[in-house]
Amino acid sequence: NFSYITRFAKKGYRTLLVGIKVLKYSEFLEWEEIYDEINKEIGLDENSGNELSELISHIEKDVFLLGTTALEDKLQENVHECIEEFRRADIKVWMITGDKLETAENVGIS
């Protein structure tokens, strides 16, 4: 059960999961060869990005979770006032993030 990760995200914490997966050396070499080949094609073949994502997803399956960290990442001072000034000047403000939705929403609210 990973519900605590969602709780961390709702509090606006930055989370990092640490895990391990044991591979035979031959399995890794086979995976690495495919990875390197796809990486060479990035930008040349429109499907290469999808292939790389699938390959990475494959190696990330069945990982044993060793632990989780959660760090509070507070906004810098005066961010709220700065955003308000932008809005009063009719400047559109967009937040772009790679966070979980819950984290991004809570950072935006704060």
PDB file of C-alpha atoms in Angstrom:
ATOM      1  CA  ASN A   1       0.000   0.000   0.000  1.00  0.00           C
ATOM      2  CA  PHE A   2       1.542   3.274  -1.144  1.00  0.00           C
ATOM      3  CA  SER A   3      -1.149   5.654   0.171  1.00  0.00           C
ATOM      4  CA  TYR A   4       1.448   7.475   2.266  1.00  0.00           C
ATOM      5  CA  ILE A   5       3.077   8.721  -0.960  1.00  0.00           C
ATOM      6  CA  THR A   6      -0.189  10.400  -1.948  1.00  0.00           C
ATOM      7  CA  ARG A   7      -0.429  11.896   1.569  1.00  0.00           C
ATOM      8  CA  PHE A   8       3.085  13.314   1.166  1.00  0.00           C
ATOM      9  CA  ALA A   9       2.144  14.784  -2.221  1.00  0.00           C
ATOM     10  CA  LYS A  10      -1.025  16.371  -0.799  1.00  0.00           C
ATOM     11  CA  LYS A  11       1.148  18.094   1.812  1.00  0.00           C
ATOM     12  CA  GLY A  12       3.341  19.444  -1.000  1.00  0.00           C
ATOM     13  CA  TYR A  13       6.381  17.337  -0.081  1.00  0.00           C
ATOM     14  CA  ARG A  14       8.983  16.306  -2.639  1.00  0.00           C
ATOM     15  CA  THR A  15       9.127  12.530  -2.587  1.00  0.00           C
ATOM     16  CA  LEU A  16      11.853  10.140  -3.635  1.00  0.00           C
ATOM     17  CA  LEU A  17      11.387   6.386  -3.726  1.00  0.00           C
ATOM     18  CA  VAL A  18      14.458   4.184  -3.495  1.00  0.00           C
ATOM     19  CA  GLY A  19      14.293   0.635  -4.798  1.00  0.00           C
ATOM     20  CA  ILE A  20      16.355  -2.265  -6.030  1.00  0.00           C
ATOM     21  CA  LYS A  21      16.023  -4.862  -8.749  1.00  0.00           C
ATOM     22  CA  VAL A  22      18.460  -7.734  -9.148  1.00  0.00           C
ATOM     23  CA  LEU A  23      19.374  -8.557 -12.737  1.00  0.00           C
ATOM     24  CA  LYS A  24      21.728 -11.048 -14.254  1.00  0.00           C
ATOM     25  CA  TYR A  25      24.619  -9.250 -15.899  1.00  0.00           C
ATOM     26  CA  SER A  26      23.601 -10.734 -19.253  1.00  0.00           C
ATOM     27  CA  GLU A  27      20.064  -9.314 -18.817  1.00  0.00           C
ATOM     28  CA  PHE A  28      21.475  -5.872 -18.190  1.00  0.00           C
ATOM     29  CA  LEU A  29      23.818  -6.038 -21.185  1.00  0.00           C
ATOM     30  CA  GLU A  30      20.944  -7.042 -23.461  1.00  0.00           C
ATOM     31  CA  TRP A  31      18.788  -4.220 -22.110  1.00  0.00           C
ATOM     32  CA  GLU A  32      21.643  -1.701 -22.372  1.00  0.00           C
ATOM     33  CA  GLU A  33      22.326  -2.616 -26.008  1.00  0.00           C
ATOM     34  CA  ILE A  34      18.682  -1.948 -26.943  1.00  0.00           C
ATOM     35  CA  TYR A  35      18.693   1.244 -24.852  1.00  0.00           C
ATOM     36  CA  ASP A  36      21.789   2.571 -26.618  1.00  0.00           C
ATOM     37  CA  GLU A  37      20.348   1.763 -30.046  1.00  0.00           C
ATOM     38  CA  ILE A  38      17.039   3.516 -29.330  1.00  0.00           C
ATOM     39  CA  ASN A  39      18.874   6.480 -27.799  1.00  0.00           C
ATOM     40  CA  LYS A  40      20.789   6.961 -31.070  1.00  0.00           C
ATOM     41  CA  GLU A  41      17.477   7.164 -32.938  1.00  0.00           C
ATOM     42  CA  ILE A  42      15.924   9.845 -30.683  1.00  0.00           C
ATOM     43  CA  GLY A  43      14.976  12.751 -32.906  1.00  0.00           C
ATOM     44  CA  LEU A  44      15.451  10.733 -36.086  1.00  0.00           C
ATOM     45  CA  ASP A  45      12.453   8.457 -35.646  1.00  0.00           C
ATOM     46  CA  GLU A  46       9.175   9.804 -34.268  1.00  0.00           C
ATOM     47  CA  ASN A  47       8.466   6.489 -32.494  1.00  0.00           C
ATOM     48  CA  SER A  48      11.838   6.280 -30.738  1.00  0.00           C
ATOM     49  CA  GLY A  49      10.644   8.260 -27.696  1.00  0.00           C
ATOM     50  CA  ASN A  50       7.779   5.810 -27.156  1.00  0.00           C
ATOM     51  CA  GLU A  51      10.098   2.838 -27.615  1.00  0.00           C
ATOM     52  CA  LEU A  52      12.495   4.268 -25.037  1.00  0.00           C
ATOM     53  CA  SER A  53       9.666   4.851 -22.543  1.00  0.00           C
ATOM     54  CA  GLU A  54       8.490   1.260 -22.996  1.00  0.00           C
ATOM     55  CA  LEU A  55      12.020  -0.075 -22.549  1.00  0.00           C
ATOM     56  CA  ILE A  56      12.539   1.940 -19.374  1.00  0.00           C
ATOM     57  CA  SER A  57       9.148   0.845 -18.042  1.00  0.00           C
ATOM     58  CA  HIS A  58      10.158  -2.759 -18.637  1.00  0.00           C
ATOM     59  CA  ILE A  59      13.328  -2.481 -16.543  1.00  0.00           C
ATOM     60  CA  GLU A  60      11.443  -0.597 -13.791  1.00  0.00           C
ATOM     61  CA  LYS A  61       8.905  -3.417 -13.246  1.00  0.00           C
ATOM     62  CA  ASP A  62       9.134  -5.601 -10.153  1.00  0.00           C
ATOM     63  CA  VAL A  63      11.405  -3.218  -8.247  1.00  0.00           C
ATOM     64  CA  PHE A  64      11.593  -3.838  -4.492  1.00  0.00           C
ATOM     65  CA  LEU A  65      10.937  -0.649  -2.516  1.00  0.00           C
ATOM     66  CA  LEU A  66      13.693   0.010   0.012  1.00  0.00           C
ATOM     67  CA  GLY A  67      12.426   3.319   1.347  1.00  0.00           C
ATOM     68  CA  THR A  68      10.870   6.691   0.739  1.00  0.00           C
ATOM     69  CA  THR A  69      11.908  10.222   1.584  1.00  0.00           C
ATOM     70  CA  ALA A  70       9.647  13.246   1.841  1.00  0.00           C
ATOM     71  CA  LEU A  71      11.053  16.760   1.962  1.00  0.00           C
ATOM     72  CA  GLU A  72       9.159  19.959   2.516  1.00  0.00           C
ATOM     73  CA  ASP A  73       9.937  22.307  -0.356  1.00  0.00           C
ATOM     74  CA  LYS A  74       8.667  25.713   0.652  1.00  0.00           C
ATOM     75  CA  LEU A  75       8.185  28.485  -1.864  1.00  0.00           C
ATOM     76  CA  GLN A  76      10.650  31.323  -1.795  1.00  0.00           C
ATOM     77  CA  GLU A  77       9.663  34.530  -0.066  1.00  0.00           C
ATOM     78  CA  ASN A  78       7.358  36.957  -1.901  1.00  0.00           C
ATOM     79  CA  VAL A  79       6.260  34.463  -4.572  1.00  0.00           C
ATOM     80  CA  HIS A  80       2.591  35.112  -3.757  1.00  0.00           C
ATOM     81  CA  GLU A  81       3.030  38.891  -4.044  1.00  0.00           C
ATOM     82  CA  CYS A  82       4.995  38.529  -7.284  1.00  0.00           C
ATOM     83  CA  ILE A  83       2.288  36.389  -8.880  1.00  0.00           C
ATOM     84  CA  GLU A  84      -0.388  38.861  -7.763  1.00  0.00           C
ATOM     85  CA  GLU A  85       1.524  41.715  -9.392  1.00  0.00           C
ATOM     86  CA  PHE A  86       1.744  39.741 -12.628  1.00  0.00           C
ATOM     87  CA  ARG A  87      -1.995  39.124 -12.542  1.00  0.00           C
ATOM     88  CA  ARG A  88      -2.775  42.792 -11.903  1.00  0.00           C
ATOM     89  CA  ALA A  89      -0.608  43.630 -14.927  1.00  0.00           C
ATOM     90  CA  ASP A  90      -2.670  41.113 -16.927  1.00  0.00           C
ATOM     91  CA  ILE A  91       0.343  38.835 -17.374  1.00  0.00           C
ATOM     92  CA  LYS A  92      -0.662  35.181 -17.591  1.00  0.00           C
ATOM     93  CA  VAL A  93       1.050  32.895 -15.087  1.00  0.00           C
ATOM     94  CA  TRP A  94       1.509  29.192 -15.807  1.00  0.00           C
ATOM     95  CA  MET A  95       2.967  26.576 -13.513  1.00  0.00           C
ATOM     96  CA  ILE A  96       4.834  23.803 -15.316  1.00  0.00           C
ATOM     97  CA  THR A  97       5.875  20.871 -13.187  1.00  0.00           C
ATOM     98  CA  GLY A  98       6.774  17.215 -13.335  1.00  0.00           C
ATOM     99  CA  ASP A  99       5.197  16.674  -9.931  1.00  0.00           C
ATOM    100  CA  LYS A 100       2.311  14.434  -9.026  1.00  0.00           C
ATOM    101  CA  LEU A 101      -0.949  16.316  -9.507  1.00  0.00           C
ATOM    102  CA  GLU A 102      -1.551  16.503  -5.740  1.00  0.00           C
ATOM    103  CA  THR A 103       1.871  18.062  -5.136  1.00  0.00           C
ATOM    104  CA  ALA A 104       1.476  20.589  -7.939  1.00  0.00           C
ATOM    105  CA  GLU A 105      -1.986  21.637  -6.721  1.00  0.00           C
ATOM    106  CA  ASN A 106      -0.778  22.138  -3.157  1.00  0.00           C
ATOM    107  CA  VAL A 107       2.291  24.102  -4.246  1.00  0.00           C
ATOM    108  CA  GLY A 108       0.021  26.261  -6.398  1.00  0.00           C
ATOM    109  CA  ILE A 109      -2.366  26.905  -3.512  1.00  0.00           C
ATOM    110  CA  SER A 110       0.415  27.836  -1.124  1.00  0.00           C
TER     111      SER A 110
END
